[in-house]
């Protein structure tokens, strides 16, 4: 019989992380209290006609954590285990992420409790439109701008943008990002999350004097961020990806896994498992591999107090949101493992989302090269500010990222006269 370990509450984690940073920078108590909770949240119930003729009722949320620096920004997740506290945590992390990247946006997040894997395209479209009919009243290019996240796609963003256009009576492309290119999307948004993370890994390797050419990497999770990280780790860093995983299992090959072949296999079978020439390993074995870079790119709380002692990676690049529990952070730091925290590592997605909003606003679209160059500049600047702050305060990178972000949001709140 396996023992179920209770999952930490991500919102408590987010609040504790803020508390730690607030104590270091001696944050004003009112500013601190304001930042501990979202400023606004909407809980919605949505009837959706299913293909079999019945009506199913879904629950969803949109949380707006803080918009002192600009409109709330953040993705929408479709997940069967979604909870309001997960969405609250993720909205909070978006506030820090946009501040850390120094883009003029705040933090928001949405979630719908559903299992997209068991739904038809028609059912997903009706659910997406129902969600926008309910939360559309608090969205807008100057209010709150959603984007893709776990199990939501550019197609879902297209349906949502279309529904919002019906509600407004005109197109408002800037209300949502991560749209398909044919519908006001930005070049380079598709792999932006992974690309931003790869730029950070390159910076970290330079700072640590590590040569990445031919070095091994393992990736936990093979959604948009994980699969793009596989491609870009090979293409941009010359690394060898020796293990990847998805919700069905993990695959391993010490000689490296070919990106195109794994992608074709996953497209055909729906999973990476059973990939020819690979052996099956467990999640825990993947996390414990002797690799230079480990990319957690799936869900929250996979690196915990109990498994950190097995981790041998030199760099952990957090493409997922919240993959490391707070108890694991100091242990990894003391082991000398360089963490590129989620707030920084996966911020390429929201950064190119911001570029998408800018392009929507002036109706003129950039070439992909230009998006990459601008993204690289933003990621490098954010990496350096975290690196410098970590050295200045002698703290781990996550706390350093919090210090930078919280100070910026607090400054905006002060200037607005909120405290
Ligand atoms: N969902 C992504 C994140 O967690 C992107 C958000 C966005 O582009 O607004 O950062």
GROMACS .gro file of C-alpha atoms and ligand atoms in nm:
model
  429
    1UNK     CA    1   0.000   0.000   0.000
    2UNK     CA    2   0.143   0.341  -0.088
    3UNK     CA    3   0.120   0.622   0.165
    4UNK     CA    4  -0.033   0.942   0.027
    5UNK     CA    5   0.178   1.242   0.128
    6UNK     CA    6  -0.044   1.549   0.173
    7UNK     CA    7   0.032   1.815  -0.090
    8UNK     CA    8   0.141   2.153   0.049
    9UNK     CA    9  -0.112   2.432  -0.005
   10UNK     CA   10   0.047   2.646  -0.280
   11UNK     CA   11  -0.120   2.964  -0.155
   12UNK     CA   12   0.028   2.918   0.193
   13UNK     CA   13   0.362   2.860   0.022
   14UNK     CA   14   0.323   3.182  -0.178
   15UNK     CA   15   0.236   3.376   0.138
   16UNK     CA   16   0.529   3.228   0.332
   17UNK     CA   17   0.769   3.318   0.052
   18UNK     CA   18   0.641   3.675   0.059
   19UNK     CA   19   0.672   3.689   0.440
   20UNK     CA   20   1.035   3.586   0.418
   21UNK     CA   21   1.121   3.854   0.161
   22UNK     CA   22   0.914   4.116   0.348
   23UNK     CA   23   1.113   4.055   0.667
   24UNK     CA   24   1.445   4.100   0.486
   25UNK     CA   25   1.349   4.427   0.316
   26UNK     CA   26   1.148   4.547   0.620
   27UNK     CA   27   0.838   4.595   0.408
   28UNK     CA   28   0.576   4.834   0.542
   29UNK     CA   29   0.314   4.625   0.734
   30UNK     CA   30   0.017   4.760   0.533
   31UNK     CA   31   0.192   4.692   0.201
   32UNK     CA   32   0.276   4.346   0.329
   33UNK     CA   33  -0.083   4.271   0.429
   34UNK     CA   34  -0.212   4.396   0.094
   35UNK     CA   35   0.027   4.170  -0.095
   36UNK     CA   36  -0.059   3.859   0.108
   37UNK     CA   37  -0.405   3.833  -0.053
   38UNK     CA   38  -0.551   3.886  -0.398
   39UNK     CA   39  -0.725   4.221  -0.441
   40UNK     CA   40  -1.018   4.065  -0.626
   41UNK     CA   41  -1.154   3.724  -0.725
   42UNK     CA   42  -1.454   3.592  -0.916
   43UNK     CA   43  -1.598   3.242  -0.870
   44UNK     CA   44  -1.819   3.124  -1.153
   45UNK     CA   45  -2.053   2.833  -1.231
   46UNK     CA   46  -2.109   2.746  -1.597
   47UNK     CA   47  -2.363   2.521  -1.768
   48UNK     CA   48  -2.218   2.353  -2.078
   49UNK     CA   49  -2.405   2.135  -2.332
   50UNK     CA   50  -2.215   1.808  -2.373
   51UNK     CA   51  -2.207   1.603  -2.695
   52UNK     CA   52  -2.443   1.342  -2.548
   53UNK     CA   53  -2.718   1.599  -2.505
   54UNK     CA   54  -2.683   1.644  -2.126
   55UNK     CA   55  -2.581   1.965  -1.953
   56UNK     CA   56  -2.277   1.955  -1.728
   57UNK     CA   57  -2.210   2.226  -1.473
   58UNK     CA   58  -1.847   2.342  -1.437
   59UNK     CA   59  -1.684   2.562  -1.173
   60UNK     CA   60  -1.412   2.816  -1.243
   61UNK     CA   61  -1.226   3.115  -1.103
   62UNK     CA   62  -1.044   3.429  -1.205
   63UNK     CA   63  -0.815   3.582  -0.945
   64UNK     CA   64  -0.660   3.929  -0.971
   65UNK     CA   65  -0.379   3.953  -0.722
   66UNK     CA   66  -0.236   4.301  -0.770
   67UNK     CA   67  -0.248   4.562  -1.047
   68UNK     CA   68  -0.035   4.840  -0.896
   69UNK     CA   69   0.219   4.813  -1.180
   70UNK     CA   70  -0.038   4.763  -1.460
   71UNK     CA   71  -0.333   4.545  -1.566
   72UNK     CA   72  -0.351   4.195  -1.419
   73UNK     CA   73  -0.192   3.931  -1.639
   74UNK     CA   74  -0.180   3.553  -1.628
   75UNK     CA   75  -0.294   3.228  -1.781
   76UNK     CA   76  -0.603   3.012  -1.751
   77UNK     CA   77  -0.563   2.648  -1.645
   78UNK     CA   78  -0.804   2.368  -1.730
   79UNK     CA   79  -0.735   2.094  -1.476
   80UNK     CA   80  -0.943   1.835  -1.287
   81UNK     CA   81  -0.761   1.911  -0.958
   82UNK     CA   82  -0.787   2.289  -0.983
   83UNK     CA   83  -0.858   2.467  -0.655
   84UNK     CA   84  -0.911   2.830  -0.563
   85UNK     CA   85  -0.595   2.827  -0.352
   86UNK     CA   86  -0.385   2.703  -0.643
   87UNK     CA   87  -0.522   2.984  -0.859
   88UNK     CA   88  -0.459   3.237  -0.580
   89UNK     CA   89  -0.098   3.123  -0.553
   90UNK     CA   90  -0.048   3.134  -0.927
   91UNK     CA   91  -0.200   3.483  -0.951
   92UNK     CA   92   0.037   3.599  -0.676
   93UNK     CA   93   0.335   3.450  -0.857
   94UNK     CA   94   0.230   3.638  -1.173
   95UNK     CA   95   0.253   3.969  -0.981
   96UNK     CA   96   0.612   3.884  -0.889
   97UNK     CA   97   0.695   3.753  -1.235
   98UNK     CA   98   0.582   4.063  -1.423
   99UNK     CA   99   0.761   4.286  -1.170
  100UNK     CA  100   1.081   4.083  -1.190
  101UNK     CA  101   1.082   4.106  -1.571
  102UNK     CA  102   1.003   4.475  -1.534
  103UNK     CA  103   0.701   4.470  -1.762
  104UNK     CA  104   0.413   4.709  -1.688
  105UNK     CA  105   0.161   4.445  -1.577
  106UNK     CA  106   0.021   4.297  -1.257
  107UNK     CA  107  -0.074   3.944  -1.160
  108UNK     CA  108  -0.381   3.735  -1.235
  109UNK     CA  109  -0.476   3.374  -1.298
  110UNK     CA  110  -0.778   3.173  -1.402
  111UNK     CA  111  -0.878   2.812  -1.359
  112UNK     CA  112  -1.158   2.581  -1.457
  113UNK     CA  113  -1.216   2.245  -1.287
  114UNK     CA  114  -1.245   2.009  -1.583
  115UNK     CA  115  -1.062   1.723  -1.749
  116UNK     CA  116  -0.981   1.845  -2.101
  117UNK     CA  117  -0.838   1.503  -2.193
  118UNK     CA  118  -1.187   1.351  -2.179
  119UNK     CA  119  -1.363   1.635  -2.363
  120UNK     CA  120  -1.431   1.673  -2.736
  121UNK     CA  121  -1.321   1.986  -2.925
  122UNK     CA  122  -1.684   2.101  -2.934
  123UNK     CA  123  -1.724   2.061  -2.558
  124UNK     CA  124  -1.398   2.248  -2.495
  125UNK     CA  125  -1.510   2.531  -2.724
  126UNK     CA  126  -1.845   2.563  -2.544
  127UNK     CA  127  -1.672   2.558  -2.203
  128UNK     CA  128  -1.416   2.822  -2.314
  129UNK     CA  129  -1.692   3.051  -2.440
  130UNK     CA  130  -1.901   2.995  -2.124
  131UNK     CA  131  -1.602   3.087  -1.909
  132UNK     CA  132  -1.549   3.415  -2.098
  133UNK     CA  133  -1.922   3.499  -2.080
  134UNK     CA  134  -1.887   3.472  -1.702
  135UNK     CA  135  -1.548   3.633  -1.635
  136UNK     CA  136  -1.545   3.870  -1.937
  137UNK     CA  137  -1.688   4.148  -1.722
  138UNK     CA  138  -1.363   4.176  -1.526
  139UNK     CA  139  -1.132   4.128  -1.829
  140UNK     CA  140  -1.005   4.384  -2.081
  141UNK     CA  141  -0.676   4.504  -2.233
  142UNK     CA  142  -0.653   4.767  -1.956
  143UNK     CA  143  -0.793   4.543  -1.679
  144UNK     CA  144  -0.691   4.179  -1.698
  145UNK     CA  145  -0.543   3.981  -1.985
  146UNK     CA  146  -0.550   3.598  -1.978
  147UNK     CA  147  -0.321   3.362  -2.169
  148UNK     CA  148  -0.259   2.987  -2.206
  149UNK     CA  149  -0.142   2.775  -1.913
  150UNK     CA  150  -0.174   2.407  -1.815
  151UNK     CA  151  -0.393   2.228  -2.076
  152UNK     CA  152  -0.506   2.546  -2.253
  153UNK     CA  153  -0.393   2.619  -2.608
  154UNK     CA  154  -0.381   2.892  -2.875
  155UNK     CA  155  -0.706   2.745  -3.016
  156UNK     CA  156  -0.874   2.793  -2.678
  157UNK     CA  157  -0.741   3.152  -2.668
  158UNK     CA  158  -0.891   3.205  -3.017
  159UNK     CA  159  -1.239   3.091  -2.902
  160UNK     CA  160  -1.211   3.309  -2.594
  161UNK     CA  161  -1.100   3.617  -2.795
  162UNK     CA  162  -1.391   3.557  -3.033
  163UNK     CA  163  -1.644   3.531  -2.749
  164UNK     CA  164  -1.506   3.847  -2.592
  165UNK     CA  165  -1.536   4.027  -2.930
  166UNK     CA  166  -1.906   3.927  -2.940
  167UNK     CA  167  -1.958   4.064  -2.590
  168UNK     CA  168  -1.791   4.395  -2.678
  169UNK     CA  169  -1.931   4.433  -3.028
  170UNK     CA  170  -1.580   4.478  -3.171
  171UNK     CA  171  -1.248   4.295  -3.193
  172UNK     CA  172  -1.022   4.348  -2.894
  173UNK     CA  173  -0.720   4.134  -2.969
  174UNK     CA  174  -0.531   4.281  -2.672
  175UNK     CA  175  -0.769   4.113  -2.423
  176UNK     CA  176  -0.595   3.779  -2.444
  177UNK     CA  177  -0.249   3.660  -2.545
  178UNK     CA  178  -0.103   3.336  -2.674
  179UNK     CA  179  -0.348   3.363  -2.967
  180UNK     CA  180  -0.275   3.190  -3.298
  181UNK     CA  181  -0.066   3.413  -3.529
  182UNK     CA  182  -0.355   3.442  -3.776
  183UNK     CA  183  -0.561   3.604  -3.500
  184UNK     CA  184  -0.324   3.869  -3.366
  185UNK     CA  185  -0.078   3.633  -3.197
  186UNK     CA  186   0.292   3.713  -3.176
  187UNK     CA  187   0.568   3.533  -3.357
  188UNK     CA  188   0.777   3.349  -3.099
  189UNK     CA  189   0.501   3.313  -2.836
  190UNK     CA  190   0.471   2.934  -2.889
  191UNK     CA  191   0.809   2.841  -2.741
  192UNK     CA  192   0.866   3.161  -2.540
  193UNK     CA  193   0.841   2.999  -2.196
  194UNK     CA  194   1.105   2.738  -2.277
  195UNK     CA  195   1.322   2.983  -2.470
  196UNK     CA  196   1.331   3.226  -2.177
  197UNK     CA  197   1.433   2.936  -1.951
  198UNK     CA  198   1.706   2.829  -2.192
  199UNK     CA  199   1.847   3.183  -2.200
  200UNK     CA  200   1.858   3.170  -1.817
  201UNK     CA  201   2.037   2.833  -1.820
  202UNK     CA  202   2.297   2.983  -2.053
  203UNK     CA  203   2.348   3.279  -1.815
  204UNK     CA  204   2.369   3.047  -1.513
  205UNK     CA  205   2.624   2.821  -1.683
  206UNK     CA  206   2.840   3.124  -1.762
  207UNK     CA  207   2.814   3.249  -1.403
  208UNK     CA  208   2.905   2.904  -1.269
  209UNK     CA  209   3.174   2.826  -1.529
  210UNK     CA  210   2.990   2.516  -1.658
  211UNK     CA  211   3.027   2.397  -2.017
  212UNK     CA  212   2.688   2.289  -2.150
  213UNK     CA  213   2.800   2.143  -2.483
  214UNK     CA  214   2.729   1.770  -2.476
  215UNK     CA  215   2.612   1.793  -2.112
  216UNK     CA  216   2.305   1.592  -2.004
  217UNK     CA  217   1.960   1.726  -1.923
  218UNK     CA  218   1.637   1.567  -1.795
  219UNK     CA  219   1.289   1.713  -1.836
  220UNK     CA  220   0.993   1.635  -1.611
  221UNK     CA  221   0.676   1.714  -1.809
  222UNK     CA  222   0.627   1.725  -2.184
  223UNK     CA  223   0.361   1.988  -2.243
  224UNK     CA  224   0.435   2.310  -2.431
  225UNK     CA  225   0.723   2.419  -2.203
  226UNK     CA  226   0.882   2.075  -2.153
  227UNK     CA  227   0.876   1.966  -2.517
  228UNK     CA  228   1.005   2.305  -2.641
  229UNK     CA  229   1.281   2.288  -2.379
  230UNK     CA  230   1.388   1.954  -2.528
  231UNK     CA  231   1.414   2.109  -2.874
  232UNK     CA  232   1.591   2.427  -2.760
  233UNK     CA  233   1.831   2.264  -2.512
  234UNK     CA  234   1.966   2.068  -2.807
  235UNK     CA  235   1.944   2.347  -3.069
  236UNK     CA  236   2.063   2.646  -2.865
  237UNK     CA  237   2.280   2.489  -2.594
  238UNK     CA  238   2.411   2.175  -2.767
  239UNK     CA  239   2.293   1.964  -2.471
  240UNK     CA  240   2.187   1.600  -2.473
  241UNK     CA  241   1.842   1.530  -2.327
  242UNK     CA  242   1.861   1.184  -2.169
  243UNK     CA  243   1.520   1.159  -2.000
  244UNK     CA  244   1.175   1.309  -2.044
  245UNK     CA  245   0.834   1.235  -1.892
  246UNK     CA  246   0.464   1.301  -1.926
  247UNK     CA  247   0.160   1.214  -1.713
  248UNK     CA  248   0.184   0.848  -1.828
  249UNK     CA  249   0.551   0.787  -1.734
  250UNK     CA  250   0.920   0.863  -1.796
  251UNK     CA  251   1.161   0.746  -2.066
  252UNK     CA  252   1.541   0.730  -2.050
  253UNK     CA  253   1.828   0.678  -2.292
  254UNK     CA  254   2.184   0.752  -2.178
  255UNK     CA  255   2.283   0.831  -2.540
  256UNK     CA  256   2.022   1.107  -2.567
  257UNK     CA  257   1.664   1.125  -2.697
  258UNK     CA  258   1.602   1.269  -3.043
  259UNK     CA  259   1.350   1.553  -3.021
  260UNK     CA  260   1.179   1.500  -3.358
  261UNK     CA  261   1.147   1.127  -3.304
  262UNK     CA  262   0.998   1.167  -2.953
  263UNK     CA  263   0.760   1.434  -3.082
  264UNK     CA  264   0.638   1.211  -3.366
  265UNK     CA  265   0.597   0.920  -3.124
  266UNK     CA  266   0.393   1.137  -2.882
  267UNK     CA  267   0.176   1.269  -3.166
  268UNK     CA  268   0.103   0.913  -3.279
  269UNK     CA  269   0.048   0.745  -2.942
  270UNK     CA  270  -0.049   1.035  -2.715
  271UNK     CA  271   0.246   0.972  -2.479
  272UNK     CA  272   0.625   0.966  -2.468
  273UNK     CA  273   0.618   0.625  -2.298
  274UNK     CA  274   0.707   0.323  -2.510
  275UNK     CA  275   0.943   0.533  -2.725
  276UNK     CA  276   1.162   0.285  -2.918
  277UNK     CA  277   1.513   0.249  -2.778
  278UNK     CA  278   1.427   0.400  -2.440
  279UNK     CA  279   1.378   0.236  -2.103
  280UNK     CA  280   1.101   0.319  -1.859
  281UNK     CA  281   1.202   0.488  -1.533
  282UNK     CA  282   0.999   0.639  -1.247
  283UNK     CA  283   0.953   1.011  -1.174
  284UNK     CA  284   1.179   0.977  -0.872
  285UNK     CA  285   1.451   0.810  -1.082
  286UNK     CA  286   1.429   1.091  -1.337
  287UNK     CA  287   1.471   1.354  -1.065
  288UNK     CA  288   1.776   1.168  -0.930
  289UNK     CA  289   1.963   1.135  -1.263
  290UNK     CA  290   2.322   1.257  -1.284
  291UNK     CA  291   2.250   1.549  -1.518
  292UNK     CA  292   2.384   1.901  -1.550
  293UNK     CA  293   2.040   2.057  -1.587
  294UNK     CA  294   1.708   1.934  -1.453
  295UNK     CA  295   1.395   2.099  -1.596
  296UNK     CA  296   1.083   2.048  -1.382
  297UNK     CA  297   0.822   2.144  -1.643
  298UNK     CA  298   0.502   1.986  -1.512
  299UNK     CA  299   0.298   2.077  -1.205
  300UNK     CA  300   0.360   2.208  -0.852
  301UNK     CA  301   0.545   2.048  -0.558
  302UNK     CA  302   0.750   1.774  -0.726
  303UNK     CA  303   1.082   1.863  -0.561
  304UNK     CA  304   1.027   1.816  -0.190
  305UNK     CA  305   1.214   1.783   0.138
  306UNK     CA  306   1.208   1.405   0.092
  307UNK     CA  307   1.360   1.376  -0.255
  308UNK     CA  308   1.610   1.668  -0.257
  309UNK     CA  309   1.884   1.450  -0.110
  310UNK     CA  310   1.875   1.239  -0.431
  311UNK     CA  311   1.905   1.531  -0.671
  312UNK     CA  312   2.240   1.546  -0.850
  313UNK     CA  313   2.175   1.819  -1.109
  314UNK     CA  314   2.399   2.127  -1.100
  315UNK     CA  315   2.123   2.357  -1.223
  316UNK     CA  316   1.748   2.326  -1.169
  317UNK     CA  317   1.558   2.530  -1.427
  318UNK     CA  318   1.198   2.566  -1.309
  319UNK     CA  319   0.981   2.586  -1.618
  320UNK     CA  320   0.673   2.484  -1.417
  321UNK     CA  321   0.514   2.714  -1.161
  322UNK     CA  322   0.591   2.614  -0.801
  323UNK     CA  323   0.770   2.280  -0.861
  324UNK     CA  324   0.989   2.313  -0.548
  325UNK     CA  325   0.845   2.320  -0.198
  326UNK     CA  326   0.979   2.586   0.043
  327UNK     CA  327   1.136   2.320   0.267
  328UNK     CA  328   1.343   2.197  -0.028
  329UNK     CA  329   1.485   2.541  -0.117
  330UNK     CA  330   1.742   2.582   0.164
  331UNK     CA  331   1.849   2.216   0.131
  332UNK     CA  332   1.920   2.263  -0.241
  333UNK     CA  333   2.097   2.593  -0.171
  334UNK     CA  334   2.320   2.430   0.090
  335UNK     CA  335   2.397   2.148  -0.152
  336UNK     CA  336   2.527   2.413  -0.393
  337UNK     CA  337   2.261   2.346  -0.655
  338UNK     CA  338   2.183   2.654  -0.862
  339UNK     CA  339   1.807   2.705  -0.884
  340UNK     CA  340   1.666   2.926  -1.156
  341UNK     CA  341   1.336   2.997  -0.982
  342UNK     CA  342   1.004   2.975  -1.166
  343UNK     CA  343   0.942   3.351  -1.135
  344UNK     CA  344   1.247   3.401  -1.354
  345UNK     CA  345   1.287   3.077  -1.546
  346UNK     CA  346   0.939   3.054  -1.700
  347UNK     CA  347   0.881   3.428  -1.737
  348UNK     CA  348   0.958   3.417  -2.111
  349UNK     CA  349   0.592   3.325  -2.168
  350UNK     CA  350   0.445   3.632  -2.007
  351UNK     CA  351   0.721   3.852  -2.150
  352UNK     CA  352   0.629   3.758  -2.507
  353UNK     CA  353   0.262   3.790  -2.405
  354UNK     CA  354   0.345   4.149  -2.318
  355UNK     CA  355   0.512   4.190  -2.660
  356UNK     CA  356   0.194   4.046  -2.814
  357UNK     CA  357  -0.018   4.310  -2.634
  358UNK     CA  358   0.217   4.585  -2.754
  359UNK     CA  359   0.189   4.460  -3.113
  360UNK     CA  360  -0.192   4.434  -3.082
  361UNK     CA  361  -0.205   4.791  -2.952
  362UNK     CA  362  -0.013   4.938  -3.242
  363UNK     CA  363  -0.137   4.694  -3.502
  364UNK     CA  364   0.210   4.625  -3.635
  365UNK     CA  365   0.377   4.287  -3.600
  366UNK     CA  366   0.744   4.202  -3.546
  367UNK     CA  367   0.953   3.937  -3.714
  368UNK     CA  368   1.040   3.633  -3.500
  369UNK     CA  369   1.408   3.740  -3.474
  370UNK     CA  370   1.306   4.068  -3.322
  371UNK     CA  371   1.091   3.890  -3.059
  372UNK     CA  372   1.383   3.660  -2.970
  373UNK     CA  373   1.627   3.950  -2.935
  374UNK     CA  374   1.393   4.150  -2.714
  375UNK     CA  375   1.315   3.843  -2.504
  376UNK     CA  376   1.682   3.762  -2.458
  377UNK     CA  377   1.754   4.116  -2.340
  378UNK     CA  378   1.470   4.102  -2.085
  379UNK     CA  379   1.567   3.757  -1.955
  380UNK     CA  380   1.934   3.851  -1.917
  381UNK     CA  381   1.850   4.168  -1.726
  382UNK     CA  382   1.617   3.979  -1.489
  383UNK     CA  383   1.871   3.699  -1.440
  384UNK     CA  384   2.143   3.950  -1.351
  385UNK     CA  385   1.921   4.136  -1.104
  386UNK     CA  386   1.840   3.806  -0.924
  387UNK     CA  387   2.204   3.696  -0.931
  388UNK     CA  388   2.327   4.027  -0.791
  389UNK     CA  389   2.059   4.037  -0.520
  390UNK     CA  390   2.133   3.677  -0.415
  391UNK     CA  391   2.498   3.770  -0.365
  392UNK     CA  392   2.419   4.099  -0.192
  393UNK     CA  393   2.182   3.944   0.064
  394UNK     CA  394   2.351   3.599   0.068
  395UNK     CA  395   2.018   3.426   0.001
  396UNK     CA  396   1.901   3.161  -0.245
  397UNK     CA  397   1.785   3.273  -0.588
  398UNK     CA  398   1.414   3.237  -0.516
  399UNK     CA  399   1.432   3.469  -0.220
  400UNK     CA  400   1.644   3.708  -0.426
  401UNK     CA  401   1.379   3.707  -0.702
  402UNK     CA  402   1.114   3.785  -0.439
  403UNK     CA  403   1.319   4.070  -0.298
  404UNK     CA  404   1.356   4.233  -0.641
  405UNK     CA  405   0.988   4.182  -0.732
  406UNK     CA  406   0.833   4.280  -0.398
  407UNK     CA  407   1.040   4.600  -0.383
  408UNK     CA  408   0.919   4.699  -0.731
  409UNK     CA  409   0.551   4.632  -0.655
  410UNK     CA  410   0.579   4.807  -0.319
  411UNK     CA  411   0.730   5.113  -0.490
  412UNK     CA  412   0.435   5.130  -0.734
  413UNK     CA  413   0.183   5.094  -0.449
  414UNK     CA  414   0.360   5.369  -0.255
  415UNK     CA  415   0.356   5.602  -0.556
  416UNK     CA  416  -0.016   5.538  -0.599
  417UNK     CA  417  -0.066   5.633  -0.237
  418UNK     CA  418  -0.194   5.290  -0.129
  419UNK     CA  419   0.015   5.305   0.184
  420LIG     N1  420   0.072   3.097  -1.806
  420LIG     C1  421   0.201   3.155  -1.824
  420LIG     C2  422   0.267   3.183  -1.690
  420LIG     O1  423   0.239   3.121  -1.590
  420LIG     C3  424   0.195   3.276  -1.914
  420LIG     C4  425   0.109   3.387  -1.864
  420LIG     C5  426   0.085   3.496  -1.967
  420LIG     O2  427   0.141   3.488  -2.075
  420LIG     O3  428   0.011   3.586  -1.933
  420LIG     O4  429   0.357   3.262  -1.683
   0.00000   0.00000   0.00000
